[in-house]
């Protein structure tokens, strides 16, 4: 279920790295361990109380495990409980394990007790290993302190309410994409309200699609059905998408998924464009990152995702672009990249190159700072550029001292082509892959361009290209 947050309050976010060793059961040698975590709490830390935080990140155990999608809970209680406890779920191959450890805080040895983390690994309740991690004070303290943020909290569910006010010629979308970590299967749920431009009755419709790692893509549509409207999301034809839950059926596909928002909203377009719909369309994510659990069934297969990474997004506008490309990439450790590149249908704009809206949330910060920076640059200079095509499309650009190159590949056998109908009756073709590949290179200027971060996603990127 999503967590309701009183608007205007602030939370806490920070990053932490620890290094150490672990001795696995049945082995006579220790393996090196590295833990890179991002923590997020819905309130400002209370040193004299207890604060619960969500943690996501990467666990690396030399020669045995490397899970960039580890997640769990952090109990911060240095005075009240005299401990800081970490409970993290991660995978090692096809094995699911739990990391359980805590720092025992004592005033007699404050530095050691706050920097040494003994831990135990469990597999299905049975001990699988023991080890110790240490916080590297010399090299890690400054980055740790600099990572602290106190973001304003927003309720993800508040952005799910329908925007449509009865005006003809509008379309509104709720869509969710995720990857089942156990099977590598991508899932896509699309819910849409269409208000025809001729003033006829609005209707609701949509589809679900599943992208198995090995096997053909399958999809089915639901609706059209009469739009009745709800206060907190999409509900029509037995299908619903609301705060914390998605359920429904389409053909032989059935789903019942719980959604937990792990991040604050991310506005791919300028925030004002979502509040005041002056642009042809606007897109945003109620939560930049979310995790999913529950069931999704198709034919004779039932998936039971646990902690599946993904996101839910919203679109409101007059219809689809002339051409567009979209990417959602979960980069691990709570980092995400969202891209929309589009050519408008409006006269005078349809001949322009694609306008690129790129938002990289990394370490709790969003780059570039302003959403319009990548689309318009400064006085028209420095716009990000996109080459839209299939099977590969790219986005490149520079803002400040950083530049980025993104290359997305949508293999034909992992791409689904669907027909979109705009409120004016015109058509577009969307080619979507919830198991796309992506390579992202982020560089920073230090007297020359140096790699700051690099990610390669093999079959876990969510992408699409639309054409007329």
Short mmCIF file of C-alpha atoms in Angstrom, two decimals:
data_model
loop_
_atom_site.label_atom_id
_atom_site.label_comp_id
_atom_site.label_asym_id
_atom_site.label_seq_id
_atom_site.Cartn_x
_atom_site.Cartn_y
_atom_site.Cartn_z
CA UNK A 1 0.00 0.00 0.00
CA UNK A 2 1.16 3.52 -0.62
CA UNK A 3 2.09 5.67 2.35
CA UNK A 4 0.00 8.77 2.85
CA UNK A 5 2.12 11.78 3.71
CA UNK A 6 0.99 15.12 5.00
CA UNK A 7 1.93 17.68 2.38
CA UNK A 8 4.55 20.19 3.49
CA UNK A 9 6.44 17.82 5.82
CA UNK A 10 10.04 16.90 5.09
CA UNK A 11 11.79 13.58 5.04
CA UNK A 12 15.41 12.46 5.15
CA UNK A 13 17.52 10.82 2.46
CA UNK A 14 21.17 9.82 2.51
CA UNK A 15 23.65 7.36 1.01
CA UNK A 16 26.10 5.05 2.75
CA UNK A 17 28.87 2.69 1.65
CA UNK A 18 30.34 -0.07 3.82
CA UNK A 19 33.11 -2.59 3.15
CA UNK A 20 34.02 -5.86 4.82
CA UNK A 21 34.03 -9.64 4.55
CA UNK A 22 31.70 -12.61 4.97
CA UNK A 23 32.33 -16.29 5.58
CA UNK A 24 29.66 -18.43 3.92
CA UNK A 25 28.50 -21.70 5.43
CA UNK A 26 30.62 -24.60 4.21
CA UNK A 27 33.53 -22.39 3.13
CA UNK A 28 36.87 -21.97 4.88
CA UNK A 29 37.74 -18.55 3.48
CA UNK A 30 36.26 -15.09 3.73
CA UNK A 31 34.84 -13.23 0.71
CA UNK A 32 34.99 -9.47 0.20
CA UNK A 33 31.69 -7.59 0.58
CA UNK A 34 30.66 -4.11 -0.57
CA UNK A 35 27.33 -2.55 0.37
CA UNK A 36 26.13 0.66 -1.35
CA UNK A 37 22.84 1.88 0.06
CA UNK A 38 20.40 4.73 -0.32
CA UNK A 39 18.04 5.38 2.60
CA UNK A 40 14.79 7.38 2.59
CA UNK A 41 12.60 8.20 5.58
CA UNK A 42 9.26 10.02 5.60
CA UNK A 43 10.37 12.30 8.42
CA UNK A 44 13.39 14.20 9.61
CA UNK A 45 15.69 11.98 11.70
CA UNK A 46 15.02 12.04 15.43
CA UNK A 47 18.24 11.27 17.37
CA UNK A 48 16.32 10.69 20.61
CA UNK A 49 13.61 8.61 18.98
CA UNK A 50 13.30 5.83 16.42
CA UNK A 51 13.10 6.48 12.69
CA UNK A 52 12.11 3.85 10.14
CA UNK A 53 13.58 4.19 6.66
CA UNK A 54 13.43 2.32 3.37
CA UNK A 55 16.74 1.23 1.91
CA UNK A 56 17.65 0.24 -1.62
CA UNK A 57 21.04 -0.44 -3.11
CA UNK A 58 23.61 -2.92 -4.27
CA UNK A 59 25.21 -5.87 -2.48
CA UNK A 60 28.37 -7.37 -3.92
CA UNK A 61 29.95 -10.53 -2.52
CA UNK A 62 33.10 -11.45 -4.44
CA UNK A 63 32.54 -14.38 -6.79
CA UNK A 64 29.12 -15.15 -5.36
CA UNK A 65 26.53 -12.34 -5.56
CA UNK A 66 25.98 -8.98 -7.23
CA UNK A 67 22.44 -7.65 -6.77
CA UNK A 68 21.85 -4.00 -7.77
CA UNK A 69 18.19 -4.19 -6.69
CA UNK A 70 18.57 -5.12 -3.03
CA UNK A 71 16.01 -3.52 -0.74
CA UNK A 72 14.86 -3.57 2.86
CA UNK A 73 14.32 -1.58 6.05
CA UNK A 74 16.55 0.48 8.30
CA UNK A 75 15.77 1.15 11.97
CA UNK A 76 17.66 4.21 13.21
CA UNK A 77 17.49 4.33 17.01
CA UNK A 78 20.92 5.41 18.34
CA UNK A 79 19.72 6.63 21.76
CA UNK A 80 16.27 5.14 22.38
CA UNK A 81 17.19 1.62 21.24
CA UNK A 82 20.98 1.98 21.12
CA UNK A 83 21.14 0.32 17.74
CA UNK A 84 20.93 0.90 13.99
CA UNK A 85 19.51 -2.21 12.37
CA UNK A 86 19.66 -3.23 8.70
CA UNK A 87 17.39 -5.86 7.15
CA UNK A 88 17.93 -6.30 3.41
CA UNK A 89 16.61 -8.84 0.89
CA UNK A 90 18.81 -9.71 -2.09
CA UNK A 91 19.51 -12.48 -4.57
CA UNK A 92 22.57 -14.58 -5.32
CA UNK A 93 21.85 -16.33 -8.60
CA UNK A 94 18.50 -18.03 -8.06
CA UNK A 95 18.80 -17.93 -4.26
CA UNK A 96 16.88 -15.40 -2.16
CA UNK A 97 18.69 -14.26 1.01
CA UNK A 98 18.26 -11.86 3.89
CA UNK A 99 20.99 -9.66 5.31
CA UNK A 100 20.37 -8.97 9.02
CA UNK A 101 22.73 -6.87 11.10
CA UNK A 102 22.93 -3.97 13.51
CA UNK A 103 25.33 -1.49 14.94
CA UNK A 104 25.22 -1.62 18.75
CA UNK A 105 25.60 2.02 19.78
CA UNK A 106 27.40 2.74 23.07
CA UNK A 107 28.74 6.03 24.48
CA UNK A 108 31.88 4.24 25.68
CA UNK A 109 33.05 3.55 22.14
CA UNK A 110 31.00 5.91 19.96
CA UNK A 111 33.14 5.83 16.81
CA UNK A 112 33.54 2.05 16.65
CA UNK A 113 29.94 1.33 17.58
CA UNK A 114 28.63 3.67 14.87
CA UNK A 115 30.92 2.36 12.13
CA UNK A 116 31.11 -1.43 12.66
CA UNK A 117 28.21 -3.59 11.42
CA UNK A 118 28.24 -7.32 12.32
CA UNK A 119 25.70 -9.23 10.22
CA UNK A 120 24.27 -12.65 9.45
CA UNK A 121 22.96 -13.99 6.15
CA UNK A 122 19.85 -16.17 6.13
CA UNK A 123 18.24 -18.31 3.44
CA UNK A 124 14.67 -19.35 4.25
CA UNK A 125 15.40 -18.82 7.93
CA UNK A 126 18.58 -20.92 7.92
CA UNK A 127 21.92 -19.25 8.54
CA UNK A 128 23.97 -18.99 5.34
CA UNK A 129 26.93 -16.91 6.51
CA UNK A 130 28.37 -14.39 8.95
CA UNK A 131 30.48 -11.31 8.45
CA UNK A 132 31.36 -7.76 9.44
CA UNK A 133 31.17 -4.49 7.52
CA UNK A 134 32.91 -1.23 8.39
CA UNK A 135 32.17 2.32 7.41
CA UNK A 136 35.37 3.82 5.88
CA UNK A 137 35.62 7.02 7.89
CA UNK A 138 38.65 8.42 6.06
CA UNK A 139 37.22 8.16 2.56
CA UNK A 140 33.50 7.86 3.24
CA UNK A 141 32.63 10.48 5.83
CA UNK A 142 32.58 13.54 3.56
CA UNK A 143 30.45 11.89 0.81
CA UNK A 144 28.16 10.47 3.50
CA UNK A 145 27.52 13.87 5.10
CA UNK A 146 27.20 15.58 1.72
CA UNK A 147 24.54 13.07 0.65
CA UNK A 148 22.02 14.14 3.31
CA UNK A 149 18.86 15.70 1.90
CA UNK A 150 15.61 16.75 3.55
CA UNK A 151 13.13 16.61 0.64
CA UNK A 152 9.62 17.92 0.90
CA UNK A 153 7.25 14.97 1.11
CA UNK A 154 4.43 14.57 -1.40
CA UNK A 155 1.74 11.93 -1.42
CA UNK A 156 2.09 9.84 -4.59
CA UNK A 157 -1.61 8.96 -4.42
CA UNK A 158 -2.58 12.63 -4.71
CA UNK A 159 -1.38 12.63 -8.33
CA UNK A 160 -3.58 9.67 -9.34
CA UNK A 161 -6.89 11.53 -9.27
CA UNK A 162 -8.41 12.14 -12.73
CA UNK A 163 -7.56 15.50 -14.31
CA UNK A 164 -10.29 15.51 -16.96
CA UNK A 165 -12.94 18.20 -16.40
CA UNK A 166 -15.39 17.28 -19.16
CA UNK A 167 -13.60 19.13 -21.97
CA UNK A 168 -13.75 17.33 -25.36
CA UNK A 169 -10.58 16.42 -27.24
CA UNK A 170 -8.60 15.17 -24.24
CA UNK A 171 -6.85 11.94 -23.32
CA UNK A 172 -5.67 10.86 -19.88
CA UNK A 173 -3.45 7.87 -19.11
CA UNK A 174 -2.42 5.86 -16.06
CA UNK A 175 0.30 3.34 -16.91
CA UNK A 176 2.54 1.01 -14.94
CA UNK A 177 5.66 -0.87 -16.00
CA UNK A 178 7.74 -3.29 -13.94
CA UNK A 179 10.22 -6.16 -14.20
CA UNK A 180 9.78 -9.40 -12.25
CA UNK A 181 13.26 -9.95 -10.71
CA UNK A 182 12.82 -13.73 -10.44
CA UNK A 183 12.07 -14.38 -14.12
CA UNK A 184 13.18 -11.21 -15.92
CA UNK A 185 9.64 -10.82 -17.32
CA UNK A 186 8.48 -7.30 -18.12
CA UNK A 187 4.88 -6.20 -17.47
CA UNK A 188 2.89 -3.27 -18.87
CA UNK A 189 -0.53 -2.06 -17.70
CA UNK A 190 -2.10 0.80 -19.67
CA UNK A 191 -5.32 2.53 -18.53
CA UNK A 192 -6.77 5.33 -20.66
CA UNK A 193 -9.64 7.80 -20.68
CA UNK A 194 -10.53 9.26 -24.10
CA UNK A 195 -12.84 12.23 -24.56
CA UNK A 196 -13.52 12.46 -28.33
CA UNK A 197 -13.02 15.83 -30.00
CA UNK A 198 -16.52 15.72 -31.52
CA UNK A 199 -18.10 15.95 -28.07
CA UNK A 200 -19.40 12.38 -27.97
CA UNK A 201 -19.37 10.40 -24.73
CA UNK A 202 -16.01 9.77 -23.06
CA UNK A 203 -14.92 6.16 -22.70
CA UNK A 204 -12.34 4.13 -20.81
CA UNK A 205 -10.16 1.39 -22.27
CA UNK A 206 -6.66 -0.05 -22.11
CA UNK A 207 -4.57 -3.19 -22.23
CA UNK A 208 -2.11 -5.40 -20.43
CA UNK A 209 1.03 -6.96 -21.90
CA UNK A 210 3.63 -9.45 -20.71
CA UNK A 211 7.17 -9.70 -22.09
CA UNK A 212 8.67 -13.09 -21.05
CA UNK A 213 12.43 -13.38 -21.09
CA UNK A 214 12.10 -16.46 -23.29
CA UNK A 215 8.97 -16.59 -25.40
CA UNK A 216 6.64 -14.39 -27.44
CA UNK A 217 5.10 -11.15 -26.18
CA UNK A 218 1.44 -11.46 -25.22
CA UNK A 219 -1.19 -8.78 -24.74
CA UNK A 220 -4.95 -8.27 -24.43
CA UNK A 221 -7.24 -5.23 -24.42
CA UNK A 222 -10.11 -4.28 -22.12
CA UNK A 223 -13.00 -1.89 -22.80
CA UNK A 224 -14.20 0.35 -24.25
CA UNK A 225 -16.49 1.05 -21.33
CA UNK A 226 -18.41 4.07 -20.13
CA UNK A 227 -16.31 6.44 -18.06
CA UNK A 228 -17.87 7.03 -14.66
CA UNK A 229 -14.89 8.59 -12.89
CA UNK A 230 -13.51 7.98 -9.41
CA UNK A 231 -11.87 10.21 -6.86
CA UNK A 232 -8.49 8.55 -6.65
CA UNK A 233 -7.59 6.84 -9.93
CA UNK A 234 -8.87 4.75 -12.84
CA UNK A 235 -11.80 2.36 -12.52
CA UNK A 236 -13.67 0.86 -15.47
CA UNK A 237 -14.73 -2.52 -16.88
CA UNK A 238 -13.53 -4.35 -13.75
CA UNK A 239 -10.06 -2.82 -14.02
CA UNK A 240 -8.65 -0.40 -11.45
CA UNK A 241 -5.46 1.56 -10.87
CA UNK A 242 -5.48 3.46 -7.61
CA UNK A 243 -3.25 4.29 -4.65
CA UNK A 244 -1.30 1.18 -3.73
CA UNK A 245 -3.15 -1.33 -5.89
CA UNK A 246 -3.70 -2.43 -9.50
CA UNK A 247 -6.13 -5.17 -10.42
CA UNK A 248 -8.17 -6.42 -13.34
CA UNK A 249 -8.29 -8.74 -16.32
CA UNK A 250 -8.03 -8.58 -20.09
CA UNK A 251 -8.56 -11.71 -22.19
CA UNK A 252 -6.55 -14.49 -20.54
CA UNK A 253 -4.42 -12.00 -18.57
CA UNK A 254 -5.24 -11.35 -14.92
CA UNK A 255 -3.43 -9.33 -12.30
CA UNK A 256 -3.65 -8.23 -8.70
CA UNK A 257 -0.62 -6.18 -7.69
CA UNK A 258 0.25 -4.15 -4.63
CA UNK A 259 2.36 -1.04 -5.25
CA UNK A 260 4.71 0.62 -2.78
CA UNK A 261 6.01 4.04 -3.75
CA UNK A 262 9.72 4.23 -2.92
CA UNK A 263 10.39 7.78 -4.10
CA UNK A 264 8.93 11.24 -4.42
CA UNK A 265 7.13 12.41 -7.59
CA UNK A 266 9.24 13.14 -10.65
CA UNK A 267 8.01 15.70 -13.15
CA UNK A 268 9.48 14.80 -16.55
CA UNK A 269 7.95 17.95 -18.00
CA UNK A 270 8.03 21.26 -16.07
CA UNK A 271 5.94 21.02 -12.92
CA UNK A 272 3.76 23.94 -14.01
CA UNK A 273 2.72 22.05 -17.16
CA UNK A 274 1.05 19.39 -15.01
CA UNK A 275 -0.81 21.95 -12.88
CA UNK A 276 -1.79 24.08 -15.89
CA UNK A 277 -2.26 21.97 -19.07
CA UNK A 278 -1.02 24.54 -21.58
CA UNK A 279 1.28 22.19 -23.52
CA UNK A 280 -0.05 19.62 -26.02
CA UNK A 281 0.60 16.98 -23.32
CA UNK A 282 2.53 16.48 -20.08
CA UNK A 283 3.89 13.41 -18.32
CA UNK A 284 4.92 12.79 -14.71
CA UNK A 285 5.60 9.93 -12.31
CA UNK A 286 3.71 9.95 -8.99
CA UNK A 287 6.68 7.98 -7.64
CA UNK A 288 9.93 7.90 -9.56
CA UNK A 289 10.54 4.40 -8.26
CA UNK A 290 8.12 1.83 -6.89
CA UNK A 291 8.17 -1.86 -5.94
CA UNK A 292 5.46 -4.38 -6.71
CA UNK A 293 4.22 -7.66 -5.34
CA UNK A 294 1.24 -9.92 -5.97
CA UNK A 295 0.21 -12.05 -8.95
CA UNK A 296 0.07 -11.73 -12.73
CA UNK A 297 -1.33 -14.65 -14.74
CA UNK A 298 -1.32 -15.39 -18.45
CA UNK A 299 -2.25 -18.65 -20.15
CA UNK A 300 -0.84 -21.41 -17.88
CA UNK A 301 1.75 -19.21 -16.15
CA UNK A 302 1.40 -17.29 -12.91
CA UNK A 303 4.06 -14.80 -11.85
CA UNK A 304 4.41 -13.87 -8.18
CA UNK A 305 6.72 -10.85 -8.19
CA UNK A 306 8.32 -9.80 -4.91
CA UNK A 307 9.91 -6.37 -4.67
CA UNK A 308 9.68 -5.97 -8.44
CA UNK A 309 11.17 -2.61 -9.51
CA UNK A 310 9.06 -0.37 -11.71
CA UNK A 311 7.01 2.83 -11.75
CA UNK A 312 3.57 4.24 -12.44
CA UNK A 313 3.22 7.32 -14.60
CA UNK A 314 0.54 9.75 -15.77
CA UNK A 315 -0.13 11.55 -19.06
CA UNK A 316 -2.67 14.28 -19.74
CA UNK A 317 -3.08 16.08 -23.03
CA UNK A 318 -4.74 16.39 -26.43
CA UNK A 319 -3.42 13.13 -27.86
CA UNK A 320 -0.24 11.49 -29.05
CA UNK A 321 2.74 13.24 -30.59
CA UNK A 322 3.71 13.05 -34.25
CA UNK A 323 6.78 11.00 -33.28
CA UNK A 324 8.03 10.09 -29.84
CA UNK A 325 10.41 7.94 -27.82
CA UNK A 326 10.17 7.04 -24.14
CA UNK A 327 12.46 5.35 -21.63
CA UNK A 328 12.15 4.39 -17.99
CA UNK A 329 15.32 2.87 -16.59
CA UNK A 330 15.71 1.64 -13.02
CA UNK A 331 19.45 2.02 -12.45
CA UNK A 332 19.56 0.35 -9.03
CA UNK A 333 20.33 1.86 -5.62
CA UNK A 334 17.23 4.05 -5.94
CA UNK A 335 18.49 5.81 -9.09
CA UNK A 336 16.22 6.20 -12.14
CA UNK A 337 16.30 7.78 -15.58
CA UNK A 338 13.18 9.01 -17.38
CA UNK A 339 13.18 10.31 -20.96
CA UNK A 340 10.46 11.61 -23.25
CA UNK A 341 11.49 12.86 -26.70
CA UNK A 342 8.67 14.03 -28.96
CA UNK A 343 7.68 16.00 -32.06
CA UNK A 344 4.42 17.88 -31.58
CA UNK A 345 1.41 17.62 -33.90
CA UNK A 346 0.83 21.39 -33.72
CA UNK A 347 1.49 23.47 -36.85
CA UNK A 348 4.84 25.20 -36.67
CA UNK A 349 6.21 22.63 -34.21
CA UNK A 350 5.84 19.45 -36.26
CA UNK A 351 8.86 20.35 -38.42
CA UNK A 352 11.18 20.85 -35.45
CA UNK A 353 13.58 18.16 -34.17
CA UNK A 354 12.31 16.16 -31.20
CA UNK A 355 12.12 18.08 -27.93
CA UNK A 356 13.88 16.05 -25.23
CA UNK A 357 12.79 15.96 -21.59
CA UNK A 358 15.38 14.01 -19.58
CA UNK A 359 15.40 13.57 -15.81
CA UNK A 360 18.13 11.61 -14.02
CA UNK A 361 17.52 11.07 -10.31
CA UNK A 362 20.77 9.93 -8.75
CA UNK A 363 21.76 9.94 -5.10
CA UNK A 364 18.57 11.81 -4.19
CA UNK A 365 19.29 14.65 -6.64
CA UNK A 366 17.64 15.29 -9.99
CA UNK A 367 19.70 16.41 -12.98
CA UNK A 368 19.28 18.77 -14.73
CA UNK A 369 17.72 20.93 -12.03
CA UNK A 370 15.02 22.35 -14.33
CA UNK A 371 12.93 20.06 -16.52
CA UNK A 372 12.84 22.50 -19.45
CA UNK A 373 16.64 22.72 -19.62
CA UNK A 374 17.02 19.64 -21.86
CA UNK A 375 14.18 20.69 -24.18
CA UNK A 376 14.97 24.36 -24.85
CA UNK A 377 18.53 24.84 -23.57
CA UNK A 378 19.52 28.43 -22.96
CA UNK A 379 17.91 30.79 -25.48
CA UNK A 380 17.68 27.83 -27.88
CA UNK A 381 21.28 26.74 -27.51
CA UNK A 382 22.36 23.55 -25.78
CA UNK A 383 19.18 21.57 -26.35
CA UNK A 384 19.51 17.83 -25.90
CA UNK A 385 19.19 15.85 -29.12
CA UNK A 386 17.46 12.62 -29.99
CA UNK A 387 17.70 10.33 -33.02
CA UNK A 388 14.45 8.35 -32.98
CA UNK A 389 14.41 5.05 -34.83
CA UNK A 390 14.20 1.29 -34.47
CA UNK A 391 15.63 -0.99 -33.28
CA UNK A 392 17.97 1.62 -31.73
CA UNK A 393 17.44 5.24 -30.72
CA UNK A 394 19.68 7.68 -28.87
CA UNK A 395 19.64 10.80 -26.72
CA UNK A 396 22.68 13.02 -26.11
CA UNK A 397 23.15 16.32 -24.33
CA UNK A 398 25.11 18.47 -21.90
CA UNK A 399 24.00 20.59 -18.94
CA UNK A 400 26.51 22.37 -16.73
CA UNK A 401 29.61 20.25 -16.16
CA UNK A 402 27.91 16.99 -17.11
CA UNK A 403 27.00 15.33 -20.36
CA UNK A 404 25.08 12.15 -21.06
CA UNK A 405 24.64 9.65 -23.86
CA UNK A 406 21.79 7.15 -23.83
CA UNK A 407 21.43 4.35 -26.37
CA UNK A 408 18.27 2.23 -26.28
CA UNK A 409 17.74 -0.97 -28.25
CA UNK A 410 14.33 -2.57 -28.71
CA UNK A 411 14.83 -6.02 -30.31
CA UNK A 412 12.01 -6.85 -32.71
CA UNK A 413 11.14 -10.12 -30.95
CA UNK A 414 10.75 -8.25 -27.64
CA UNK A 415 8.70 -5.35 -29.05
CA UNK A 416 4.91 -5.09 -29.26
CA UNK A 417 3.19 -2.87 -31.88
CA UNK A 418 -0.17 -1.40 -30.86
CA UNK A 419 -2.54 1.07 -32.48
CA UNK A 420 -3.34 4.30 -30.59
CA UNK A 421 -6.42 6.38 -31.41
CA UNK A 422 -6.40 10.10 -30.59
CA UNK A 423 -9.48 12.07 -29.49
CA UNK A 424 -9.78 13.48 -33.04
CA UNK A 425 -9.89 9.96 -34.50
CA UNK A 426 -6.38 9.97 -35.99
CA UNK A 427 -4.10 6.99 -35.42
CA UNK A 428 -0.54 6.34 -34.30
CA UNK A 429 1.50 3.16 -33.89
CA UNK A 430 3.35 2.56 -30.62
CA UNK A 431 6.13 -0.01 -30.52
CA UNK A 432 6.74 -0.88 -26.88
CA UNK A 433 9.25 -3.14 -25.15
CA UNK A 434 9.27 -3.79 -21.42
CA UNK A 435 12.43 -5.87 -21.90
CA UNK A 436 14.59 -3.43 -23.85
CA UNK A 437 18.34 -2.90 -23.56
CA UNK A 438 19.98 0.42 -22.67
CA UNK A 439 23.47 1.81 -22.21
CA UNK A 440 23.84 5.07 -20.29
CA UNK A 441 27.10 6.98 -20.02
CA UNK A 442 27.32 9.98 -17.67
CA UNK A 443 30.49 12.08 -17.84
CA UNK A 444 31.77 15.10 -15.92
CA UNK A 445 34.20 17.81 -16.99
CA UNK A 446 37.44 17.81 -14.96
CA UNK A 447 39.68 19.60 -17.45
CA UNK A 448 38.56 16.82 -19.81
CA UNK A 449 35.57 14.50 -19.94
CA UNK A 450 35.77 11.68 -17.40
CA UNK A 451 33.26 8.93 -16.77
CA UNK A 452 31.24 9.63 -13.64
CA UNK A 453 28.82 6.70 -13.93
CA UNK A 454 27.91 4.07 -16.47
CA UNK A 455 25.00 1.66 -16.58
CA UNK A 456 24.14 -1.25 -18.87
CA UNK A 457 20.61 -2.67 -18.72
CA UNK A 458 20.10 -6.00 -20.47
CA UNK A 459 16.40 -6.72 -20.90
CA UNK A 460 15.24 -4.58 -17.97
CA UNK A 461 14.75 -1.18 -19.62
CA UNK A 462 11.20 -0.02 -20.43
CA UNK A 463 10.98 1.82 -23.75
CA UNK A 464 8.82 2.65 -26.73
CA UNK A 465 8.84 4.48 -30.06
CA UNK A 466 5.72 5.99 -31.61
CA UNK A 467 5.14 7.01 -35.22
CA UNK A 468 2.32 8.08 -37.53
#
